[in-house]
Amino acid sequence: MISKVKNAMSSLVGGMIPHGHHHHPQQHGSAQNGGTDGLPPRFPYSRPEFLDLTQELLQYSTEHASRPVITLKRDSRLPWRTGYAEVINAGKSMLNEDQASCELLYIRKMSSKQQRCSMLLEDSGDTTGIPMHFWGVFDGHAGSGAALMASKLLQRIIRDRLCDVAHLLENQNSPPPICLAKNGSPFQAEAKKGACLDGEEQDGLLDEPRFHMEKDISVESLVMGIIETAFRQMDDLIEKEKESFNISGGCCSLIAIHLLGKLYVANAGDSRAIIVRNNEVIPMSNEFTPESERQRLQYLGFLKPELLGNEFTHIEFPRRIQHNELGKKMLFRDHTMTGWAYKTIVEDDLKFPLIYGEGKKARVMATIGVTRGLGDHDLKVYNSNIHIKPFLSCCPEVKVYNISEHKHGSDDVLIMGSDGLWDVTADRDVADAVSTFLSGREPNDPLRYTLAAQDLLMRSRGVLKERGWRLPNERLGSGDDITVFVIPLYGT
């Protein structure tokens, strides 16, 4: 088994596109992929609906040799004059596995019948209720099925859960009630005689609530929790529908929601979002990789060693251990440590490490380079029966930015992008590039932000030369799929 893992790892690293690091060996049609090739896709392959591509343009967008930049049509308009651009990879996969969403939905109390089928309902032009702007970047790997499904349904799951508490969102100044009755109205527990009270305390206190400590929960925290649980519901739905549909691979998911004056940015994976305000860079997400989540992964392997299949060790060493080093002392670290110490090498330490590699080449079980996202339910270690999904979390990190507390100019933007952008362009460079571009365009130019997204994407893709796609400094450009939103924050 160890030799199989080593072979898989060496072939993976050796054949890697320089900046595309989600990849794991594709297993379509095999037992490891659940043999789903005979099932219909949940959604047929397409590009984002708002691009409105003809069949000819759809085919054009898949050309790996020229890698054309696809942007909005001149007469297309997205909410907030949002700018968008995308480009396919340099050949690591047949199709562009990134997906994107940009929608305006409305939060309103729904009937029980609407709640049962609301994920299939459009807003049908009904603009009553609380507006919810939604942007999503879904970076797929090992197929586009999970990314496609999430790009079409995640916003509706979030919308539905917010509709359940629409009456609470309408009054932001009042904390949400701790308990709700079945019909959604606040439920107040009755004080019970003698409950949790001493005999001396009972006199005169029977009419008082028996709960002396209650946490104050804000509406903001309620929205954050709804977003977090919606990601888990989306992941469960993908797993459930895989019984009837071919939903390939998994995806990193980065979304932004504007609701009641606040911007909620949720990230599960290694896509990234930043706000550029007055030329200041404000990070709105963290990346979740084998290195950034090392201790969480190691702790799970420590708690449940059966998940390691008797083939991996949760302990990390600076390099692979040789058999002739048994009994020697080597530097190590486990889930309890941020630093390093020495330990005596024993037979168990010869197993393949749970986390192997460094930087963009780091992998969980020699297979996948991201640790959070949606899908990947059938993913296994190469040529084995060891599932990787238990180590992958669908839970996002949610950050909140209060737009109403700040004054924004026409050059202040939220930038969202898949890792293909950020792997070759640092946050500061992205901010400077967008700010410089926008400063040379008229504020009322309807294509202002789409052209900024296009310019930013082309900087990261580079220009095709004899030695591949190159940046102006001759460094390698991004060979990955790239998706970019540039979203203005002024006038919201």
Short mmCIF file of C-alpha atoms in Angstrom, two decimals:
data_model
loop_
_atom_site.label_atom_id
_atom_site.label_comp_id
_atom_site.label_asym_id
_atom_site.label_seq_id
_atom_site.Cartn_x
_atom_site.Cartn_y
_atom_site.Cartn_z
CA MET A 1 0.00 0.00 0.00
CA ILE A 2 2.77 2.47 0.90
CA SER A 3 4.41 1.98 -2.49
CA LYS A 4 1.08 2.68 -4.22
CA VAL A 5 0.68 5.91 -2.27
CA LYS A 6 4.26 6.91 -3.08
CA ASN A 7 3.72 6.22 -6.77
CA ALA A 8 0.51 8.23 -6.76
CA MET A 9 2.22 11.11 -4.98
CA SER A 10 5.26 11.19 -7.26
CA SER A 11 3.17 11.10 -10.43
CA LEU A 12 0.87 13.79 -9.03
CA VAL A 13 3.69 16.17 -8.11
CA GLY A 14 5.66 15.42 -11.25
CA GLY A 15 2.78 16.15 -13.60
CA MET A 16 1.33 19.10 -11.74
CA ILE A 17 0.24 22.27 -13.48
CA PRO A 18 2.40 24.88 -11.69
CA HIS A 19 -0.39 26.69 -9.89
CA GLY A 20 -3.35 24.34 -9.93
CA HIS A 21 -3.26 22.40 -6.68
CA HIS A 22 -6.71 20.98 -6.07
CA HIS A 23 -6.12 18.06 -8.38
CA HIS A 24 -6.46 14.49 -7.30
CA PRO A 25 -6.42 11.48 -9.63
CA GLN A 26 -9.69 11.39 -11.56
CA GLN A 27 -11.70 8.26 -10.94
CA HIS A 28 -14.63 8.66 -13.30
CA GLY A 29 -16.41 5.45 -14.11
CA SER A 30 -14.40 3.43 -11.61
CA ALA A 31 -15.58 1.75 -8.47
CA GLN A 32 -13.86 4.50 -6.52
CA ASN A 33 -16.12 7.07 -8.13
CA GLY A 34 -19.21 5.05 -7.35
CA GLY A 35 -19.65 3.91 -10.96
CA THR A 36 -21.91 6.88 -11.69
CA ASP A 37 -21.17 7.23 -15.40
CA GLY A 38 -24.49 5.59 -16.24
CA LEU A 39 -26.45 8.21 -14.28
CA PRO A 40 -27.60 11.50 -15.81
CA PRO A 41 -25.90 14.71 -14.63
CA ARG A 42 -27.79 16.74 -12.03
CA PHE A 43 -27.22 19.81 -14.21
CA PRO A 44 -25.76 19.74 -17.74
CA TYR A 45 -22.43 21.48 -18.16
CA SER A 46 -22.69 25.18 -18.85
CA ARG A 47 -21.09 28.49 -18.01
CA PRO A 48 -22.77 30.96 -15.61
CA GLU A 49 -26.25 31.89 -16.84
CA PHE A 50 -25.58 35.63 -16.61
CA LEU A 51 -22.95 35.29 -19.39
CA ASP A 52 -25.72 34.19 -21.78
CA LEU A 53 -23.24 32.41 -24.06
CA THR A 54 -24.29 31.05 -27.42
CA GLN A 55 -23.27 27.49 -28.27
CA GLU A 56 -20.49 28.90 -30.44
CA LEU A 57 -19.14 31.07 -27.63
CA LEU A 58 -19.45 28.18 -25.17
CA GLN A 59 -17.23 26.10 -27.45
CA TYR A 60 -14.84 29.04 -27.86
CA SER A 61 -14.51 29.36 -24.07
CA THR A 62 -13.04 25.82 -23.85
CA GLU A 63 -10.01 26.48 -26.07
CA HIS A 64 -6.93 25.64 -24.02
CA ALA A 65 -4.44 26.91 -26.58
CA SER A 66 -5.65 30.51 -26.74
CA ARG A 67 -7.41 30.67 -23.34
CA PRO A 68 -9.83 33.48 -24.31
CA VAL A 69 -11.06 35.78 -21.56
CA ILE A 70 -14.84 35.58 -21.23
CA THR A 71 -16.64 38.64 -19.86
CA LEU A 72 -20.16 40.05 -19.70
CA LYS A 73 -21.79 41.22 -22.91
CA ARG A 74 -21.79 44.97 -23.43
CA ASP A 75 -25.52 45.24 -22.81
CA SER A 76 -25.50 42.90 -19.78
CA ARG A 77 -25.93 44.33 -16.32
CA LEU A 78 -25.38 42.60 -13.00
CA PRO A 79 -26.53 43.98 -9.64
CA TRP A 80 -24.34 46.80 -8.33
CA ARG A 81 -22.66 47.07 -11.79
CA THR A 82 -20.65 44.02 -10.78
CA GLY A 83 -17.71 43.19 -13.03
CA TYR A 84 -16.91 39.60 -14.02
CA ALA A 85 -14.30 37.71 -16.06
CA GLU A 86 -13.22 34.09 -16.42
CA VAL A 87 -10.70 31.99 -18.34
CA ILE A 88 -10.18 28.25 -18.76
CA ASN A 89 -7.09 26.39 -17.54
CA ALA A 90 -4.02 25.62 -19.66
CA GLY A 91 -4.95 21.96 -20.10
CA LYS A 92 -5.19 20.31 -16.68
CA SER A 93 -8.87 19.47 -17.31
CA MET A 94 -11.02 19.35 -20.43
CA LEU A 95 -13.57 21.89 -19.17
CA ASN A 96 -13.51 24.99 -17.00
CA GLU A 97 -14.43 23.50 -13.62
CA ASP A 98 -15.01 26.90 -11.97
CA GLN A 99 -18.59 28.15 -11.68
CA ALA A 100 -20.06 31.46 -10.56
CA SER A 101 -23.37 32.96 -9.44
CA CYS A 102 -24.68 36.50 -9.13
CA GLU A 103 -28.31 37.00 -8.15
CA LEU A 104 -30.75 39.27 -6.38
CA LEU A 105 -33.22 37.33 -4.25
CA TYR A 106 -35.84 38.42 -1.73
CA ILE A 107 -36.44 37.31 1.84
CA ARG A 108 -40.09 37.04 2.78
CA LYS A 109 -42.28 34.77 4.83
CA MET A 110 -43.34 31.76 2.75
CA SER A 111 -46.27 29.42 2.99
CA SER A 112 -45.63 25.82 4.00
CA LYS A 113 -46.21 24.72 0.38
CA GLN A 114 -43.62 27.19 -0.89
CA GLN A 115 -41.15 26.01 1.75
CA ARG A 116 -41.40 22.42 0.52
CA CYS A 117 -40.38 23.25 -3.06
CA SER A 118 -38.74 26.65 -2.79
CA MET A 119 -35.33 25.53 -4.04
CA LEU A 120 -36.90 25.12 -7.46
CA LEU A 121 -38.73 28.45 -7.33
CA GLU A 122 -37.50 31.64 -8.95
CA ASP A 123 -38.55 34.99 -7.56
CA SER A 124 -40.86 35.48 -10.59
CA GLY A 125 -40.40 39.23 -10.58
CA ASP A 126 -41.86 39.59 -7.08
CA THR A 127 -39.69 42.22 -5.41
CA THR A 128 -41.49 42.27 -2.08
CA GLY A 129 -39.46 41.43 0.97
CA ILE A 130 -35.88 42.08 2.11
CA PRO A 131 -33.38 42.17 -0.81
CA MET A 132 -30.47 39.73 -0.62
CA HIS A 133 -27.63 40.16 -3.10
CA PHE A 134 -25.61 36.99 -3.69
CA TRP A 135 -22.25 36.38 -5.37
CA GLY A 136 -20.57 32.98 -5.48
CA VAL A 137 -17.31 31.50 -6.81
CA PHE A 138 -17.22 27.70 -6.90
CA ASP A 139 -13.83 26.22 -7.78
CA GLY A 140 -14.42 22.64 -8.88
CA HIS A 141 -11.95 19.76 -8.92
CA ALA A 142 -12.14 16.23 -10.40
CA GLY A 143 -15.19 17.32 -12.39
CA SER A 144 -17.63 20.21 -12.50
CA GLY A 145 -20.74 18.47 -11.12
CA ALA A 146 -20.52 19.64 -7.49
CA ALA A 147 -19.59 23.19 -8.49
CA LEU A 148 -22.49 23.39 -10.95
CA MET A 149 -24.99 22.14 -8.39
CA ALA A 150 -23.75 24.45 -5.64
CA SER A 151 -23.76 27.47 -7.98
CA LYS A 152 -27.45 26.92 -8.70
CA LEU A 153 -28.80 25.83 -5.31
CA LEU A 154 -26.69 27.17 -2.42
CA GLN A 155 -28.15 30.69 -2.69
CA ARG A 156 -31.66 29.25 -2.62
CA ILE A 157 -30.95 27.15 0.45
CA ILE A 158 -29.66 30.27 2.21
CA ARG A 159 -32.66 32.26 1.00
CA ASP A 160 -35.06 29.61 2.29
CA ARG A 161 -33.46 29.48 5.73
CA LEU A 162 -33.54 33.27 5.97
CA CYS A 163 -37.21 33.24 4.93
CA ASP A 164 -37.88 31.06 7.98
CA VAL A 165 -36.80 33.98 10.19
CA ALA A 166 -37.90 36.87 7.93
CA HIS A 167 -40.03 38.33 10.74
CA LEU A 168 -36.93 38.47 12.97
CA LEU A 169 -34.76 40.15 10.34
CA GLU A 170 -37.24 43.00 10.02
CA ASN A 171 -36.38 44.19 13.52
CA GLN A 172 -32.59 44.30 13.76
CA ASN A 173 -32.60 46.22 17.03
CA SER A 174 -34.24 43.36 18.94
CA PRO A 175 -32.23 40.21 19.67
CA PRO A 176 -33.76 37.04 18.22
CA PRO A 177 -35.83 35.06 20.73
CA ILE A 178 -33.94 32.09 22.17
CA CYS A 179 -36.77 29.67 21.46
CA LEU A 180 -39.37 29.59 18.68
CA ALA A 181 -42.67 27.75 18.59
CA LYS A 182 -43.52 25.49 15.65
CA ASN A 183 -45.20 28.37 13.83
CA GLY A 184 -42.05 30.52 14.17
CA SER A 185 -43.38 32.84 16.87
CA PRO A 186 -41.35 33.43 20.06
CA PHE A 187 -41.82 30.75 22.71
CA GLN A 188 -41.45 31.63 26.38
CA ALA A 189 -40.81 28.78 28.79
CA GLU A 190 -42.98 28.87 31.90
CA ALA A 191 -41.46 28.97 35.33
CA LYS A 192 -42.00 25.69 37.14
CA LYS A 193 -42.54 25.50 40.87
CA GLY A 194 -39.33 24.53 42.61
CA ALA A 195 -37.33 24.17 39.40
CA CYS A 196 -33.61 24.75 40.06
CA LEU A 197 -34.40 26.85 43.15
CA ASP A 198 -33.63 26.40 46.82
CA GLY A 199 -36.51 26.40 49.31
CA GLU A 200 -35.45 29.81 50.59
CA GLU A 201 -35.41 31.24 47.05
CA GLN A 202 -38.82 29.92 46.04
CA ASP A 203 -40.85 32.42 48.07
CA GLY A 204 -41.82 35.37 45.93
CA LEU A 205 -39.94 34.12 42.83
CA LEU A 206 -42.44 31.75 41.25
CA ASP A 207 -43.49 34.31 38.66
CA GLU A 208 -39.91 34.99 37.56
CA PRO A 209 -38.24 33.11 34.68
CA ARG A 210 -36.21 30.16 35.95
CA PHE A 211 -33.32 30.91 33.58
CA HIS A 212 -30.96 33.33 35.29
CA MET A 213 -28.30 33.35 32.53
CA GLU A 214 -29.23 33.86 28.89
CA LYS A 215 -26.83 34.80 26.13
CA ASP A 216 -27.65 37.82 24.00
CA ILE A 217 -27.64 36.68 20.38
CA SER A 218 -27.49 39.32 17.64
CA VAL A 219 -29.30 39.21 14.31
CA GLU A 220 -25.85 39.27 12.70
CA SER A 221 -24.91 36.05 14.52
CA LEU A 222 -28.20 34.50 13.44
CA VAL A 223 -27.45 35.25 9.78
CA MET A 224 -23.92 33.86 10.15
CA GLY A 225 -25.28 30.64 11.64
CA ILE A 226 -27.85 30.28 8.86
CA ILE A 227 -25.09 30.59 6.24
CA GLU A 228 -22.96 28.00 8.05
CA THR A 229 -25.79 25.47 8.32
CA ALA A 230 -26.77 26.11 4.67
CA PHE A 231 -23.32 24.94 3.56
CA ARG A 232 -23.81 21.72 5.50
CA GLN A 233 -27.30 21.30 4.00
CA MET A 234 -25.84 21.83 0.52
CA ASP A 235 -23.19 19.18 1.16
CA ASP A 236 -25.80 16.73 2.44
CA LEU A 237 -27.96 17.40 -0.63
CA ILE A 238 -25.05 16.61 -2.97
CA GLU A 239 -24.48 13.32 -1.16
CA LYS A 240 -28.17 12.42 -1.26
CA GLU A 241 -28.66 13.26 -4.94
CA LYS A 242 -25.57 11.29 -5.96
CA GLU A 243 -27.80 8.22 -5.58
CA SER A 244 -29.80 9.37 -8.63
CA PHE A 245 -27.42 11.67 -10.53
CA ASN A 246 -23.81 11.84 -11.63
CA ILE A 247 -22.43 14.72 -9.56
CA SER A 248 -18.70 14.65 -10.15
CA GLY A 249 -15.92 15.86 -7.88
CA GLY A 250 -16.08 18.57 -5.27
CA CYS A 251 -15.61 22.32 -5.06
CA CYS A 252 -14.22 25.10 -2.93
CA SER A 253 -16.98 27.61 -2.21
CA LEU A 254 -16.63 31.35 -1.65
CA ILE A 255 -19.76 33.45 -1.38
CA ALA A 256 -20.70 37.02 -0.48
CA ILE A 257 -24.13 38.14 0.66
CA HIS A 258 -25.33 41.69 1.13
CA LEU A 259 -28.21 41.83 3.58
CA LEU A 260 -29.53 44.76 5.60
CA GLY A 261 -26.43 46.91 5.17
CA LYS A 262 -23.88 44.20 5.95
CA LEU A 263 -21.65 42.08 3.75
CA TYR A 264 -21.30 38.44 4.82
CA VAL A 265 -18.37 36.62 3.18
CA ALA A 266 -18.24 32.84 3.70
CA ASN A 267 -15.33 30.70 2.53
CA ALA A 268 -14.78 26.94 2.48
CA GLY A 269 -11.61 26.22 0.51
CA ASP A 270 -8.73 28.24 -0.94
CA SER A 271 -10.50 30.89 -2.99
CA ARG A 272 -10.09 34.39 -1.60
CA ALA A 273 -11.88 37.70 -1.11
CA ILE A 274 -10.47 41.11 -0.24
CA ILE A 275 -11.96 44.57 0.13
CA VAL A 276 -10.01 47.50 -1.27
CA ARG A 277 -11.05 50.71 0.51
CA ASN A 278 -9.10 53.96 0.17
CA ASN A 279 -6.24 51.82 -1.19
CA GLU A 280 -6.25 49.75 2.01
CA VAL A 281 -6.47 45.96 1.71
CA ILE A 282 -8.97 44.29 4.05
CA PRO A 283 -8.80 40.45 3.92
CA MET A 284 -12.27 38.91 3.99
CA SER A 285 -11.31 35.23 3.95
CA ASN A 286 -8.67 32.72 5.03
CA GLU A 287 -7.52 29.75 2.97
CA PHE A 288 -8.06 26.21 4.19
CA THR A 289 -5.25 23.91 3.09
CA PRO A 290 -3.40 20.90 4.57
CA GLU A 291 -0.86 23.31 6.07
CA SER A 292 -3.29 25.86 7.51
CA GLU A 293 -5.46 23.10 9.01
CA ARG A 294 -2.69 20.73 9.99
CA GLN A 295 -3.63 20.52 13.67
CA ARG A 296 -7.33 19.90 12.99
CA LEU A 297 -6.51 17.09 10.58
CA GLN A 298 -3.92 15.54 12.87
CA TYR A 299 -6.30 15.69 15.84
CA LEU A 300 -8.97 13.82 13.88
CA GLY A 301 -6.40 11.19 12.90
CA PHE A 302 -5.35 10.92 16.54
CA LEU A 303 -8.95 10.58 17.80
CA LYS A 304 -10.03 8.13 15.08
CA PRO A 305 -6.98 6.17 13.89
CA GLU A 306 -9.28 3.80 11.99
CA LEU A 307 -9.79 6.59 9.43
CA LEU A 308 -6.11 6.29 8.57
CA GLY A 309 -6.61 2.72 7.36
CA ASN A 310 -3.46 1.46 9.08
CA GLU A 311 -1.53 3.06 6.20
CA PHE A 312 -1.01 6.63 7.42
CA THR A 313 0.36 8.31 10.54
CA HIS A 314 -1.05 11.55 11.92
CA ILE A 315 2.44 12.64 13.08
CA GLU A 316 4.43 15.01 10.87
CA PHE A 317 8.17 14.75 10.26
CA PRO A 318 10.41 17.12 8.24
CA ARG A 319 10.94 14.34 5.68
CA ARG A 320 10.13 10.68 5.06
CA ILE A 321 11.75 8.29 7.52
CA GLN A 322 14.08 5.53 6.30
CA HIS A 323 13.86 2.03 7.75
CA ASN A 324 17.46 2.19 8.95
CA GLU A 325 16.55 5.20 11.13
CA LEU A 326 14.43 3.13 13.54
CA GLY A 327 15.55 3.82 17.10
CA LYS A 328 17.09 7.16 16.15
CA LYS A 329 15.62 10.50 17.25
CA MET A 330 13.98 12.81 14.71
CA LEU A 331 12.18 16.11 14.79
CA PHE A 332 8.38 15.78 14.80
CA ARG A 333 5.16 17.58 15.65
CA ASP A 334 1.60 16.43 16.29
CA HIS A 335 -1.81 18.05 16.83
CA THR A 336 -0.80 19.55 20.17
CA MET A 337 2.24 21.38 18.80
CA THR A 338 3.09 24.45 16.75
CA GLY A 339 6.84 23.99 17.26
CA TRP A 340 9.04 20.93 16.82
CA ALA A 341 10.64 18.45 19.24
CA TYR A 342 12.54 15.14 19.04
CA LYS A 343 11.06 11.68 19.40
CA THR A 344 12.45 8.17 19.07
CA ILE A 345 11.45 6.61 15.75
CA VAL A 346 9.30 3.48 16.05
CA GLU A 347 7.81 1.12 13.44
CA ASP A 348 4.51 3.06 13.24
CA ASP A 349 6.37 6.18 12.16
CA LEU A 350 7.31 4.51 8.87
CA LYS A 351 3.72 4.87 7.65
CA PHE A 352 2.93 7.51 5.06
CA PRO A 353 2.21 10.90 6.69
CA LEU A 354 -1.38 12.15 6.74
CA ILE A 355 -0.11 15.51 5.46
CA TYR A 356 2.73 15.39 2.96
CA GLY A 357 4.39 18.08 0.90
CA GLU A 358 4.91 21.79 1.36
CA GLY A 359 3.16 24.92 0.16
CA LYS A 360 1.03 24.40 -2.94
CA LYS A 361 2.21 20.78 -3.17
CA ALA A 362 0.91 19.81 0.29
CA ARG A 363 -1.68 17.03 0.15
CA VAL A 364 -4.02 15.19 2.50
CA MET A 365 -3.29 11.46 2.15
CA ALA A 366 -1.29 12.19 -1.01
CA THR A 367 -4.53 13.10 -2.79
CA ILE A 368 -6.09 16.55 -2.34
CA GLY A 369 -4.69 20.01 -1.65
CA VAL A 370 -7.70 21.67 0.00
CA THR A 371 -9.36 20.77 3.28
CA ARG A 372 -12.76 22.48 3.08
CA GLY A 373 -15.42 22.51 0.41
CA LEU A 374 -18.51 20.75 -0.87
CA GLY A 375 -18.82 17.29 -2.42
CA ASP A 376 -15.97 14.73 -2.71
CA HIS A 377 -18.12 12.12 -0.95
CA ASP A 378 -16.66 9.25 -2.99
CA LEU A 379 -13.06 10.43 -2.91
CA LYS A 380 -10.62 7.74 -1.79
CA VAL A 381 -6.88 7.32 -1.55
CA TYR A 382 -5.55 6.05 -4.87
CA ASN A 383 -6.11 2.31 -5.34
CA SER A 384 -7.47 1.82 -1.83
CA ASN A 385 -10.69 1.82 0.18
CA ILE A 386 -9.65 4.68 2.47
CA HIS A 387 -12.16 7.55 2.35
CA ILE A 388 -10.82 11.10 2.52
CA LYS A 389 -14.15 12.86 3.08
CA PRO A 390 -14.01 12.55 6.92
CA PHE A 391 -11.00 14.88 6.85
CA LEU A 392 -12.69 17.42 4.57
CA SER A 393 -14.99 19.96 6.21
CA CYS A 394 -17.93 21.65 4.46
CA CYS A 395 -18.12 24.32 7.20
CA PRO A 396 -17.22 27.83 6.01
CA GLU A 397 -15.60 30.65 7.90
CA VAL A 398 -17.90 33.69 7.84
CA LYS A 399 -16.61 37.26 8.08
CA VAL A 400 -18.82 40.35 8.31
CA TYR A 401 -18.18 43.83 6.93
CA ASN A 402 -20.60 46.60 7.89
CA ILE A 403 -20.96 48.60 4.70
CA SER A 404 -23.24 51.18 6.31
CA GLU A 405 -20.51 52.19 8.80
CA HIS A 406 -18.10 53.38 6.10
CA LYS A 407 -18.13 55.93 3.31
CA HIS A 408 -17.10 54.40 0.00
CA GLY A 409 -15.85 55.92 -3.22
CA SER A 410 -16.23 54.61 -6.76
CA ASP A 411 -12.84 52.87 -6.56
CA ASP A 412 -13.69 50.91 -3.38
CA VAL A 413 -14.46 47.29 -4.28
CA LEU A 414 -14.84 43.73 -3.09
CA ILE A 415 -12.69 41.37 -5.17
CA MET A 416 -13.54 37.67 -5.19
CA GLY A 417 -11.48 35.13 -7.07
CA SER A 418 -10.67 31.46 -7.36
CA ASP A 419 -7.16 30.37 -6.38
CA GLY A 420 -6.01 30.61 -10.00
CA LEU A 421 -5.89 34.38 -9.48
CA TRP A 422 -4.20 34.49 -6.09
CA ASP A 423 -1.57 31.81 -6.71
CA VAL A 424 0.45 34.22 -8.84
CA THR A 425 -0.76 37.64 -7.66
CA ALA A 426 -0.52 38.85 -4.05
CA ASP A 427 -3.31 40.78 -2.31
CA ARG A 428 -1.39 44.07 -2.52
CA ASP A 429 -0.64 43.59 -6.21
CA VAL A 430 -4.29 42.81 -6.93
CA ALA A 431 -5.42 45.91 -5.03
CA ASP A 432 -2.88 48.14 -6.81
CA ALA A 433 -3.79 46.74 -10.23
CA VAL A 434 -7.51 47.31 -9.73
CA SER A 435 -7.06 50.77 -8.18
CA THR A 436 -4.73 51.88 -10.99
CA PHE A 437 -7.11 50.61 -13.66
CA LEU A 438 -10.22 52.18 -12.12
CA SER A 439 -8.50 55.54 -11.66
CA GLY A 440 -8.15 55.76 -15.44
CA ARG A 441 -11.84 55.09 -16.17
CA GLU A 442 -14.83 57.38 -15.87
CA PRO A 443 -16.91 56.59 -12.75
CA ASN A 444 -20.10 56.32 -14.85
CA ASP A 445 -18.61 53.93 -17.42
CA PRO A 446 -21.05 50.95 -17.45
CA LEU A 447 -18.21 48.52 -18.26
CA ARG A 448 -15.85 49.94 -15.64
CA TYR A 449 -15.78 46.99 -13.27
CA THR A 450 -15.99 44.25 -15.90
CA LEU A 451 -12.98 45.74 -17.67
CA ALA A 452 -11.18 45.89 -14.31
CA ALA A 453 -11.92 42.19 -13.78
CA GLN A 454 -10.70 41.41 -17.29
CA ASP A 455 -7.47 43.36 -16.77
CA LEU A 456 -6.84 41.64 -13.44
CA LEU A 457 -7.44 38.19 -14.91
CA MET A 458 -5.12 38.81 -17.86
CA ARG A 459 -2.36 39.89 -15.48
CA SER A 460 -2.56 36.52 -13.69
CA ARG A 461 -2.98 34.42 -16.83
CA GLY A 462 -0.06 36.07 -18.58
CA VAL A 463 0.89 35.81 -22.24
CA LEU A 464 1.56 32.59 -24.14
CA LYS A 465 5.25 32.25 -25.04
CA GLU A 466 7.50 29.39 -26.09
CA ARG A 467 7.89 28.28 -22.48
CA GLY A 468 4.21 28.50 -21.55
CA TRP A 469 2.06 31.27 -20.10
CA ARG A 470 4.33 33.96 -18.69
CA LEU A 471 3.91 37.11 -16.63
CA PRO A 472 5.75 40.33 -17.57
CA ASN A 473 8.57 39.39 -15.16
CA GLU A 474 8.89 36.01 -16.96
CA ARG A 475 7.54 34.07 -13.99
CA LEU A 476 4.98 31.38 -14.79
CA GLY A 477 1.45 32.66 -15.15
CA SER A 478 -1.51 30.80 -13.69
CA GLY A 479 -2.32 27.58 -15.53
CA ASP A 480 -5.51 27.09 -13.54
CA ASP A 481 -9.09 28.10 -14.24
CA ILE A 482 -9.50 31.72 -13.10
CA THR A 483 -12.76 33.39 -12.02
CA VAL A 484 -12.94 37.03 -10.86
CA PHE A 485 -15.67 39.29 -9.51
CA VAL A 486 -15.01 43.03 -8.99
CA ILE A 487 -17.92 44.42 -6.96
CA PRO A 488 -18.22 48.18 -6.26
CA LEU A 489 -19.18 49.12 -2.72
CA TYR A 490 -20.29 52.73 -3.23
CA GLY A 491 -23.94 53.63 -3.62
CA THR A 492 -25.16 50.37 -2.05
#
